[in-house]
mmCIF file of C-alpha atoms and ligand atoms in Angstrom:
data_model
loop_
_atom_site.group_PDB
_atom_site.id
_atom_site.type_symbol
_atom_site.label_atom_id
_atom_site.label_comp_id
_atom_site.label_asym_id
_atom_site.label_seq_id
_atom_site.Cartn_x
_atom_site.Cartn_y
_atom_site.Cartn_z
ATOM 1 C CA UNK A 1 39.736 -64.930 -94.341
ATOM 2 C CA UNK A 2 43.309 -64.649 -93.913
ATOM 3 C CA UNK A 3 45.357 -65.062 -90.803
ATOM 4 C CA UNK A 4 47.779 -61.956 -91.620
ATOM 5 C CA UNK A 5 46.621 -59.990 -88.315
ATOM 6 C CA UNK A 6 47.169 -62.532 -85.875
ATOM 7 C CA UNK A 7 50.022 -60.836 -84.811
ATOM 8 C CA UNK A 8 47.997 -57.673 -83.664
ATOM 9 C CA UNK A 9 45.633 -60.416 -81.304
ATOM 10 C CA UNK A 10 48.144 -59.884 -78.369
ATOM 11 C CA UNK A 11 47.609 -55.592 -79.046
ATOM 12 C CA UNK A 12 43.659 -56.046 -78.384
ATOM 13 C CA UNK A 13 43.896 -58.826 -75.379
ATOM 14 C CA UNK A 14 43.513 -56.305 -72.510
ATOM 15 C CA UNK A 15 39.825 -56.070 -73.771
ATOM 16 C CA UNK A 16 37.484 -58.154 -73.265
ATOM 17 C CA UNK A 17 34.652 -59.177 -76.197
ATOM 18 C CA UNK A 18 32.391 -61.377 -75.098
ATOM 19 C CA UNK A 19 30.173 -61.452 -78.391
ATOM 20 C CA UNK A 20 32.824 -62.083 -80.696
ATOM 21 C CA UNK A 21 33.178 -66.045 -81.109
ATOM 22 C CA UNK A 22 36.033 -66.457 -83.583
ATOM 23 C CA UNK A 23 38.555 -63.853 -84.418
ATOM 24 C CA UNK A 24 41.972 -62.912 -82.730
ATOM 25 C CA UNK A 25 43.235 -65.914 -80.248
ATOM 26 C CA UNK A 26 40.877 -68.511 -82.289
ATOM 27 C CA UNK A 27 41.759 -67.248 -85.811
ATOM 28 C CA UNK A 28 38.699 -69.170 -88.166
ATOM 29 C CA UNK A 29 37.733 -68.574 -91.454
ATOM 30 C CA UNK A 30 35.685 -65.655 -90.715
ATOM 31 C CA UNK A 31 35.117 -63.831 -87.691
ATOM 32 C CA UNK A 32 31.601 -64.487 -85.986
ATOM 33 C CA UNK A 33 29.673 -61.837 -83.558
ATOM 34 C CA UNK A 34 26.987 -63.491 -81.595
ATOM 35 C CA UNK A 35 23.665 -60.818 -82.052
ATOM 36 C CA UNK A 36 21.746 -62.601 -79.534
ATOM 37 C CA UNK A 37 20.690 -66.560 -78.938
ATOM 38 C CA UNK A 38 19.306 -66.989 -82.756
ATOM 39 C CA UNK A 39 22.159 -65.335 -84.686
ATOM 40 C CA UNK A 40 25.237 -64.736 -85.587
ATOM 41 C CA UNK A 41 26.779 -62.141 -87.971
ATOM 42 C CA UNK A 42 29.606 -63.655 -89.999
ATOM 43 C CA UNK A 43 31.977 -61.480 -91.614
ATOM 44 C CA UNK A 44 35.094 -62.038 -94.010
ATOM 45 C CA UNK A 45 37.575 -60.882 -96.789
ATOM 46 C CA UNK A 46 39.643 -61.995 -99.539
ATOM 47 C CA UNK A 47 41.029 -61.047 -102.742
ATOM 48 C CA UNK A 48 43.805 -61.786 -105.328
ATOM 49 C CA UNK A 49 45.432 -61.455 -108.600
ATOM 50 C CA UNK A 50 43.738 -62.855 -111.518
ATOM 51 C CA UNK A 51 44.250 -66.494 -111.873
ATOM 52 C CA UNK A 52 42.582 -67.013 -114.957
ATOM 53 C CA UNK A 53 42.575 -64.920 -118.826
ATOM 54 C CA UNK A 54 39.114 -64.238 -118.905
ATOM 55 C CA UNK A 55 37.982 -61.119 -116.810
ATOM 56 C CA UNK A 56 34.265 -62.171 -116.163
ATOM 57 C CA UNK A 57 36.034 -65.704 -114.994
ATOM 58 C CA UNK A 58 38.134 -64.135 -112.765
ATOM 59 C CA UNK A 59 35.445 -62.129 -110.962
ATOM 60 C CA UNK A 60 33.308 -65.024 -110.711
ATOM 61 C CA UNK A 61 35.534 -67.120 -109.109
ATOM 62 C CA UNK A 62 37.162 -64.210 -106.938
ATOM 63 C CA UNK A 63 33.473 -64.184 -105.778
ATOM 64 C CA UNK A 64 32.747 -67.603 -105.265
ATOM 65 C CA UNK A 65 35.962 -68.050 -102.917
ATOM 66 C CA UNK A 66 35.448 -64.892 -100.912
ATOM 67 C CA UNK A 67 31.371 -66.472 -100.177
ATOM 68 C CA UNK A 68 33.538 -69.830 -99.592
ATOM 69 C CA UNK A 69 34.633 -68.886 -96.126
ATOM 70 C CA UNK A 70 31.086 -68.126 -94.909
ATOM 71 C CA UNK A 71 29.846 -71.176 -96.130
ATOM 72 C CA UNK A 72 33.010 -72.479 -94.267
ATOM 73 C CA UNK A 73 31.724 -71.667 -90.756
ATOM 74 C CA UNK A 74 28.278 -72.920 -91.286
ATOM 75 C CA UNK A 75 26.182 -69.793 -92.258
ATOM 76 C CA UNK A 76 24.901 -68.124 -95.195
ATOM 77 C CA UNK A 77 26.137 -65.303 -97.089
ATOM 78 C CA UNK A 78 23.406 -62.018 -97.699
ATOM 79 C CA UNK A 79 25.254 -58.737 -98.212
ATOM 80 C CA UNK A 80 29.145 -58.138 -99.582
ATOM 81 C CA UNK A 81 31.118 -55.179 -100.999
ATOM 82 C CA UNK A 82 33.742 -54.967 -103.622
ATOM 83 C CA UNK A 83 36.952 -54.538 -103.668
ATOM 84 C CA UNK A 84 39.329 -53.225 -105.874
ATOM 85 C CA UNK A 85 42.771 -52.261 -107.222
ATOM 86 C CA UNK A 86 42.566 -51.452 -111.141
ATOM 87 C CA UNK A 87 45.278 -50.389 -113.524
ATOM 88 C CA UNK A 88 44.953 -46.861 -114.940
ATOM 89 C CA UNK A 89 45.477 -48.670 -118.637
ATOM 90 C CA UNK A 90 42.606 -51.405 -118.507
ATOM 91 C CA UNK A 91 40.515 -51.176 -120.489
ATOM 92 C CA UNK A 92 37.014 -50.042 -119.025
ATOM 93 C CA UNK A 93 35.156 -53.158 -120.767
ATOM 94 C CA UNK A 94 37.391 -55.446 -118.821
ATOM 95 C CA UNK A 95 36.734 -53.807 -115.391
ATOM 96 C CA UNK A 96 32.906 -54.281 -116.177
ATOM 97 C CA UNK A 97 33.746 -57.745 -117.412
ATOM 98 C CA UNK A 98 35.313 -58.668 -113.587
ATOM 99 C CA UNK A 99 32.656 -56.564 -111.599
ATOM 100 C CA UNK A 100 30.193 -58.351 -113.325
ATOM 101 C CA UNK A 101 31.514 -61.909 -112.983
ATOM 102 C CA UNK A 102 31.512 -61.124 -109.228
ATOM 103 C CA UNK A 103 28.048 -59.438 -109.251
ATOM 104 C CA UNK A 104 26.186 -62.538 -111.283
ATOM 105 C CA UNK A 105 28.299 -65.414 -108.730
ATOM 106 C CA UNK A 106 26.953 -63.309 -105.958
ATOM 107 C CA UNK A 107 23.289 -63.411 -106.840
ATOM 108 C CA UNK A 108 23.395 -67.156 -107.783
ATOM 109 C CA UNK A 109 24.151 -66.863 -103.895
ATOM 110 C CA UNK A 110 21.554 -64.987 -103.120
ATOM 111 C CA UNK A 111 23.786 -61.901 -102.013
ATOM 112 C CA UNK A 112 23.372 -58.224 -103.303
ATOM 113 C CA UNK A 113 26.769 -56.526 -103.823
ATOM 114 C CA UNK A 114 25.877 -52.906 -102.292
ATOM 115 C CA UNK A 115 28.809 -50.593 -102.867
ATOM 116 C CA UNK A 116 32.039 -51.328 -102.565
ATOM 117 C CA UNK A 117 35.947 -49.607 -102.732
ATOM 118 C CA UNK A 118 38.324 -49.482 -105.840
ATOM 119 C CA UNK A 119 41.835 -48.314 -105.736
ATOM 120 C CA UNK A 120 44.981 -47.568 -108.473
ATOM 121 C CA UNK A 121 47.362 -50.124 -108.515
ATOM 122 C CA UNK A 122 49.859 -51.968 -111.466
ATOM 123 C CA UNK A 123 47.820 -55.410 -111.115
ATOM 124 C CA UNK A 124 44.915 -55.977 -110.529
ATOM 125 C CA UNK A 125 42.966 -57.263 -107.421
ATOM 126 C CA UNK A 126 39.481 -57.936 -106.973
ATOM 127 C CA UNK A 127 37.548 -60.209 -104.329
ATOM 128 C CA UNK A 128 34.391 -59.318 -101.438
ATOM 129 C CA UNK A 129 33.724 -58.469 -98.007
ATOM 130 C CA UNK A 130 31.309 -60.803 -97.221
ATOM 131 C CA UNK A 131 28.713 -60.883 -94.679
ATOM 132 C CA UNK A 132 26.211 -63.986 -93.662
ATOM 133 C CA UNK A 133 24.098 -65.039 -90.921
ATOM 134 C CA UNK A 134 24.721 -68.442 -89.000
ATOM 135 C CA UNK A 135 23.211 -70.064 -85.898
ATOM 136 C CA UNK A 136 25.426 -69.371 -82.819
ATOM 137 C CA UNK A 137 24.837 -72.688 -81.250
ATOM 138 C CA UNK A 138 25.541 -74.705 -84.880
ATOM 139 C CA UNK A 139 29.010 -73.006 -86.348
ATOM 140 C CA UNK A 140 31.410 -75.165 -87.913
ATOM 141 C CA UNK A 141 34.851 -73.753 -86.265
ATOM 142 C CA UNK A 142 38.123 -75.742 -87.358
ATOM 143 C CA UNK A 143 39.204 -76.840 -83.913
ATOM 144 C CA UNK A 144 35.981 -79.210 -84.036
ATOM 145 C CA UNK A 145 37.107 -82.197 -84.979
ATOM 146 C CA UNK A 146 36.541 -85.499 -82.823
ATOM 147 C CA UNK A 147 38.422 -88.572 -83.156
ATOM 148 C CA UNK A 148 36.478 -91.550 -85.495
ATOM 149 C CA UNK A 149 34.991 -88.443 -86.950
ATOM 150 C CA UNK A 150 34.787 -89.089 -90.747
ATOM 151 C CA UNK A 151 36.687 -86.345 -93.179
ATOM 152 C CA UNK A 152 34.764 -85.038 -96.085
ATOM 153 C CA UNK A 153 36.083 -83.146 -99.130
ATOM 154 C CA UNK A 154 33.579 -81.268 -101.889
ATOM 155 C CA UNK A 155 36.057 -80.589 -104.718
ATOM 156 C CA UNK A 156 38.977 -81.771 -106.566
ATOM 157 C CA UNK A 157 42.091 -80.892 -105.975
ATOM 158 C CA UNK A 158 44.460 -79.357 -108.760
ATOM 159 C CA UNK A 159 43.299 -75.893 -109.383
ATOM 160 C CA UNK A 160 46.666 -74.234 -108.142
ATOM 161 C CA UNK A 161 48.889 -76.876 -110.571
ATOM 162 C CA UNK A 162 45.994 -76.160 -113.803
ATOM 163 C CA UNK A 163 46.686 -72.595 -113.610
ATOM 164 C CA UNK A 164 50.275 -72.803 -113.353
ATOM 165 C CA UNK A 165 50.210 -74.826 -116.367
ATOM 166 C CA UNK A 166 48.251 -71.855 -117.899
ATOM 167 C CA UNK A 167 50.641 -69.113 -117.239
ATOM 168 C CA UNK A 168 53.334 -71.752 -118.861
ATOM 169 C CA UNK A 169 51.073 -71.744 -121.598
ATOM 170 C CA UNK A 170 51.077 -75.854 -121.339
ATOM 171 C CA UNK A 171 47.414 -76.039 -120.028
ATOM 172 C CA UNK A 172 45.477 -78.205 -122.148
ATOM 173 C CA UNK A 173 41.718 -76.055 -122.967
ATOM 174 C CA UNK A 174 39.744 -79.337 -121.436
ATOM 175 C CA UNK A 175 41.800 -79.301 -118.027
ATOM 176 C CA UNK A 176 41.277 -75.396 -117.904
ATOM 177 C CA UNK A 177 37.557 -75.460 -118.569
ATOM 178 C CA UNK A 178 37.089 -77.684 -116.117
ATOM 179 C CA UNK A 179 39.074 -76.457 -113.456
ATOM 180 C CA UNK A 180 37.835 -72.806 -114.444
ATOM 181 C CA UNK A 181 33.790 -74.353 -113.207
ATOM 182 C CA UNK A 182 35.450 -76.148 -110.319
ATOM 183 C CA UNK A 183 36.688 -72.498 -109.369
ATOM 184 C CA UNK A 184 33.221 -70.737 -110.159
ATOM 185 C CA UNK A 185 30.974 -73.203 -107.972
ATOM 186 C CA UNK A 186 29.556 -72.059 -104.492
ATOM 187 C CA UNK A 187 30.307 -74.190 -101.123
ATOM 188 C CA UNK A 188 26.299 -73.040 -100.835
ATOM 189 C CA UNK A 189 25.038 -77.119 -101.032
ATOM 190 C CA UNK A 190 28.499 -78.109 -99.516
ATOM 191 C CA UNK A 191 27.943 -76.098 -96.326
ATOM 192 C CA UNK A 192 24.023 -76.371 -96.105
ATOM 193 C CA UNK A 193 24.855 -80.479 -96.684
ATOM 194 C CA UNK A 194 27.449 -79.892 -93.714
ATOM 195 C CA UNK A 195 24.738 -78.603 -91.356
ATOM 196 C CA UNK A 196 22.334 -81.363 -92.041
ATOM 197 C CA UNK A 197 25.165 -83.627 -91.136
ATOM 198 C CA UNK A 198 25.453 -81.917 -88.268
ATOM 199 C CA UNK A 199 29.453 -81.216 -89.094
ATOM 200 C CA UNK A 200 31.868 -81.309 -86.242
ATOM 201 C CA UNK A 201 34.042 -78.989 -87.952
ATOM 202 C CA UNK A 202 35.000 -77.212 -91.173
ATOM 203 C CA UNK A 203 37.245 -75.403 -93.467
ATOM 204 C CA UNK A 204 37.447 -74.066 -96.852
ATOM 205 C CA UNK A 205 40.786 -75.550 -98.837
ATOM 206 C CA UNK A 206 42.769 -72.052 -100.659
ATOM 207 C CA UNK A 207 46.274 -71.021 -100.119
ATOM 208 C CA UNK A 208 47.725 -73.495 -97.464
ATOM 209 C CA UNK A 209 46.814 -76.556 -99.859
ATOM 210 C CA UNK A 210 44.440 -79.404 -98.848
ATOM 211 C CA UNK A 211 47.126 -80.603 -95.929
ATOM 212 C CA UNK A 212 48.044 -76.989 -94.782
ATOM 213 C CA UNK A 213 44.493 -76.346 -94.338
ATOM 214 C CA UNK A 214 43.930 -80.238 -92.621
ATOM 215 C CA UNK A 215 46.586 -79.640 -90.233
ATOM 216 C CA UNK A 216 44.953 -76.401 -88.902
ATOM 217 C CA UNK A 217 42.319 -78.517 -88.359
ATOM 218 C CA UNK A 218 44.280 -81.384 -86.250
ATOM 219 C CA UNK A 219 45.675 -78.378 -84.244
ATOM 220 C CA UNK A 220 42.821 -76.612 -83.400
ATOM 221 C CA UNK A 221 40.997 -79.733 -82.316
ATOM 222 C CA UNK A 222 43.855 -81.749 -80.693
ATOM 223 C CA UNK A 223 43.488 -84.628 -83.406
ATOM 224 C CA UNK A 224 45.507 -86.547 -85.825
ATOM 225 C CA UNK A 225 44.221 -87.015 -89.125
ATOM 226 C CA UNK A 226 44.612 -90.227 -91.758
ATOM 227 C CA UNK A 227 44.157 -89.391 -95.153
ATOM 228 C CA UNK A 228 44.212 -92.258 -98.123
ATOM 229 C CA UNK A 229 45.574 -90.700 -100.783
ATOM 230 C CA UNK A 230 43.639 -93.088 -103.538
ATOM 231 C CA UNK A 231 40.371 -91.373 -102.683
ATOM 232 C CA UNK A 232 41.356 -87.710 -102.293
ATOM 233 C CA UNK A 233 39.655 -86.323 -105.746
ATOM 234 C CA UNK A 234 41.857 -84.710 -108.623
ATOM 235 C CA UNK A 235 40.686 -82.593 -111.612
ATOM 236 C CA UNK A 236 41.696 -84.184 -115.094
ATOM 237 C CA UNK A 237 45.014 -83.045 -115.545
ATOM 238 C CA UNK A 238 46.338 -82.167 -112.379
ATOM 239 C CA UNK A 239 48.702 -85.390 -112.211
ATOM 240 C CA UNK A 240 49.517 -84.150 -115.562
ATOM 241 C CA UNK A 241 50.867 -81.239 -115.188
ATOM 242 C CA UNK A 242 52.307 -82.027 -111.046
ATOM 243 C CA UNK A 243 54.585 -85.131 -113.126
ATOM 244 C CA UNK A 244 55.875 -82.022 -115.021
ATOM 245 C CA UNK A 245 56.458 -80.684 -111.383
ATOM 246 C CA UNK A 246 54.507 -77.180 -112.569
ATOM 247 C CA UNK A 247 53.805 -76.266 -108.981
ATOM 248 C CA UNK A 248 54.149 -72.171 -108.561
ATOM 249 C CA UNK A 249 56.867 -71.288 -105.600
ATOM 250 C CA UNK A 250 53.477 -71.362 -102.835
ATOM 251 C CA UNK A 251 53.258 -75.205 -102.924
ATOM 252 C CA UNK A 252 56.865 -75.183 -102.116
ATOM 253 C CA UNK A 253 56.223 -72.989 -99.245
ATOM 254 C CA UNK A 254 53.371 -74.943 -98.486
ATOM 255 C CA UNK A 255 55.812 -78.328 -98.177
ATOM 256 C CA UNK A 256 58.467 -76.796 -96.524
ATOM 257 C CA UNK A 257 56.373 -75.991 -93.996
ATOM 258 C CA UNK A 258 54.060 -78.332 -93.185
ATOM 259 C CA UNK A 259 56.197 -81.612 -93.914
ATOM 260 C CA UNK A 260 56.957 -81.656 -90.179
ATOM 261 C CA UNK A 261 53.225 -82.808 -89.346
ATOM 262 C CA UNK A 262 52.766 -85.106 -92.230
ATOM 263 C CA UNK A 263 54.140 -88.991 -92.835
ATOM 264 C CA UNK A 264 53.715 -90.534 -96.404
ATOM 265 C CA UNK A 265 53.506 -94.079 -97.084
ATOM 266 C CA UNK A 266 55.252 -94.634 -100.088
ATOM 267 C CA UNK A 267 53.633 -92.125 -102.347
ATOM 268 C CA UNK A 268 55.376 -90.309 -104.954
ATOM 269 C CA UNK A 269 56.581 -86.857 -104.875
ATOM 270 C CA UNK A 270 54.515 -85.257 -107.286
ATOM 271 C CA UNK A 271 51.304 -86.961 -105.777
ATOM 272 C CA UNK A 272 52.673 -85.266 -102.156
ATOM 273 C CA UNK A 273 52.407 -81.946 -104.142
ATOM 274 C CA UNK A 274 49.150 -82.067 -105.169
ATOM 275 C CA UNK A 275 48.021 -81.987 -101.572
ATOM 276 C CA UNK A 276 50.403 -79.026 -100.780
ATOM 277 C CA UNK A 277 49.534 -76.820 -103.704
ATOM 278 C CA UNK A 278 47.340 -74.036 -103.508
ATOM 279 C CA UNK A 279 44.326 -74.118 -104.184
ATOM 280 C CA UNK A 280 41.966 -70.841 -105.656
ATOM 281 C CA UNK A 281 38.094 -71.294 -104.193
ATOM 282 C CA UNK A 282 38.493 -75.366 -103.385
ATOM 283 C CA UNK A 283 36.201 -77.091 -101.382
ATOM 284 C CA UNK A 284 35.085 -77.973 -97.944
ATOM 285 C CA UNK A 285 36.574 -80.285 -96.015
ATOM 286 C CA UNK A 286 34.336 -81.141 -93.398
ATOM 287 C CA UNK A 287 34.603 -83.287 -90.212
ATOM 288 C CA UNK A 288 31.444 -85.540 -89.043
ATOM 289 C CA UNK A 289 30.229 -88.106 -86.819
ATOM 290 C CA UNK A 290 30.344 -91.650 -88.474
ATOM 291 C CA UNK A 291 27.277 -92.738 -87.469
ATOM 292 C CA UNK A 292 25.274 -90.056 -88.652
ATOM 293 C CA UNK A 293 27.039 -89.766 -92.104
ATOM 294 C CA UNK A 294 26.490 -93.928 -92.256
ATOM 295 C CA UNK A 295 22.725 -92.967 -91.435
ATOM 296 C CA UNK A 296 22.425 -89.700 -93.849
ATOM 297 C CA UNK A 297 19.605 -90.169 -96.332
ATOM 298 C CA UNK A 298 20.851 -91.390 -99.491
ATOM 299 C CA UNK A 299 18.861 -89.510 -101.718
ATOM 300 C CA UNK A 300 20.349 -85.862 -100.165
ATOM 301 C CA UNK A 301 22.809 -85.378 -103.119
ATOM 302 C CA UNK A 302 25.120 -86.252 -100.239
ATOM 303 C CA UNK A 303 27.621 -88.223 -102.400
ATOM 304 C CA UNK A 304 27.071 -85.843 -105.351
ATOM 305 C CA UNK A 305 29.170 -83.201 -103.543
ATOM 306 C CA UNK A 306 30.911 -84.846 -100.859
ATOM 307 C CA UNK A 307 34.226 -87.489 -101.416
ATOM 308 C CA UNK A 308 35.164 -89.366 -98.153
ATOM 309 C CA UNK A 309 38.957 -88.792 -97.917
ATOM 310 C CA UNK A 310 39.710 -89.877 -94.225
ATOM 311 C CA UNK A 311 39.209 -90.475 -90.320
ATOM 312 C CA UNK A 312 39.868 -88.345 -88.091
ATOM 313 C CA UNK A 313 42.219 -90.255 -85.389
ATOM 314 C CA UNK A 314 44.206 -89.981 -82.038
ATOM 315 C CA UNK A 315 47.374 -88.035 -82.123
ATOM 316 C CA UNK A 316 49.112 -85.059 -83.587
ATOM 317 C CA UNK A 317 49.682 -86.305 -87.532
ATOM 318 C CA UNK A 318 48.913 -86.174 -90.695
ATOM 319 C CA UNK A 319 49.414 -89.704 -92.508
ATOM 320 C CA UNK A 320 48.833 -89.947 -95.869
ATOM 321 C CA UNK A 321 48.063 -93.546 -96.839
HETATM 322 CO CO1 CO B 1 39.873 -66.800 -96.642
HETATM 323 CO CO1 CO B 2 38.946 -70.200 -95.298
#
């Protein structure tokens, strides 16, 4: 869910909502209403541009990221609308082509798409409003975090750098393919893995880059954070393509401003990138007890999904290692 009506918080502070967990002074990735002691109703939005040729691609993944930020906060995703901004001149096929990428990634989720809202624009948009359940007492909120906790991430990074390359038209077809599935998987095992674990905290990794999105974290939950960069997953060609430096202007934005909170050890620029670019449906990073992640049963799949990328530690930085 994006942040972009913070601003209006202050506008509704004079009321009081006692049922609403997360949402205007502690911004998450979805808002969460408790319903009563059992339940929670978790609801969120997102949608963008296409990032990839292909139209059923496109839906598919604009799916899978707008379900990301429910599996984000711990719950699970049952009912979501479509929306929409088409051109006049697409052509109907391809329209059918995106609403059906979104409509197939949403029942592999177990969600039903029941309606939704479509609108004229020049470019197109697509994405969900998404709706899940989660357990009040068992949300993962970002400003969980607790120091020795031990920082989990359930995708590669490179996704914002691979489609850059694409609209350069210097993408190799391998590097695409595989960042085009990376962009089309659910956080469904990711966040049901996370409960099991008993997560401290979570987020999902888009616009703000994997360091953007950590340092929300650290600030919500008072923290520092230690990253090693050695062990922070890439897709196959992202170093590629960031040694070309074919970062779009967002992972830019991203450095200029969050370079204040992070220190590098001597790590080369275009490595540094890679954690500020963008990413388009990325993964969870997730924030747990060392103990119990030591103790997990090995045969979950844990290590199939998760990479351990960090520690959670005393202070107010990110280091990257
Ligand atoms: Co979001
Ligand atoms: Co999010």
């Amino acid at each position: 869910m994006a942040q972009v009506l913070q601003p209006f918080a202050n506008f509704y502070q004079q009321v009081d909502y006692p049922d609403l967990i997360t949402g205007l002074e502690q911004p998450d990735d979805a808002a969460v209403w408790k319903l009563d002691d059992d339940r929670a109703l978790v609801v969120t939005t997102d949608f963008f541009t296409p990032v990839v040729d292909n139209p059923y691609d496109y839906g598919s993944i604009a799916a899978a990221n707008s379900l990301s930020d429910i599996y984000a906060m711990g719950a699970k995703p049952f009912l979501a609308l479509n929306i929409a901004a088409i051109p006049n001149d697409l052509p109907k096929e391809m329209v059918s082509e995106i609403l059906r990428g979104g409509m197939e990634k949403a029942r592999e989720a177990g969600v039903v798409i029941a309606g939704g809202h479509t609108i004229q624009d020049k470019e197109p948009k697509y994405g969900l409003i998404a709706l899940g359940f989660a357990h009040p007492e068992k949300l993962m909120v970002k400003g969980g975090m607790r120091e020795c906790d031990v920082l989990l991430l359930s995708k590669p990074l490179g996704t914002g750098v691979i489609t850059t390359a694409l609209k350069k038209e210097i993408a190799h077809k391998e590097h695409l393919q595989t960042a085009i599935a990376s962009m089309q998987e659910l956080n469904a095992k990711a966040g049901a893995l996370a409960l099991e674990l008993n997560a401290h905290g979570a987020t999902d990794i888009t616009g703000f880059g994997l360091l953007g999105h950590a340092w929300e974290m650290a600030k919500a939950s008072g923290c520092g954070i230690r990253l090693r960069m050695d062990a922070i997953p890439l897709l196959p060609g992202a170093e590629e393509y960031a040694k070309k430096g074919t970062f779009a202007g967002g992972a830019f934005d991203n450095q200029a401003f969050y370079s204040p909170h992070v220190e590098f050890d001597d790590i080369p620029e275009y490595k540094q990138m890679l954690l500020f670019d963008p990413q388009t449906s990325g993964g969870l990073l997730v924030s747990v007890d060392e103990e119990t992640y030591k103790n997990f049963n090995p045969k979950s799949g844990l290590s199939e999904v998760f990479t351990e990328i960090g520690r959670v530690i005393p202070g107010e930085k990110i280091l990257v290692r």
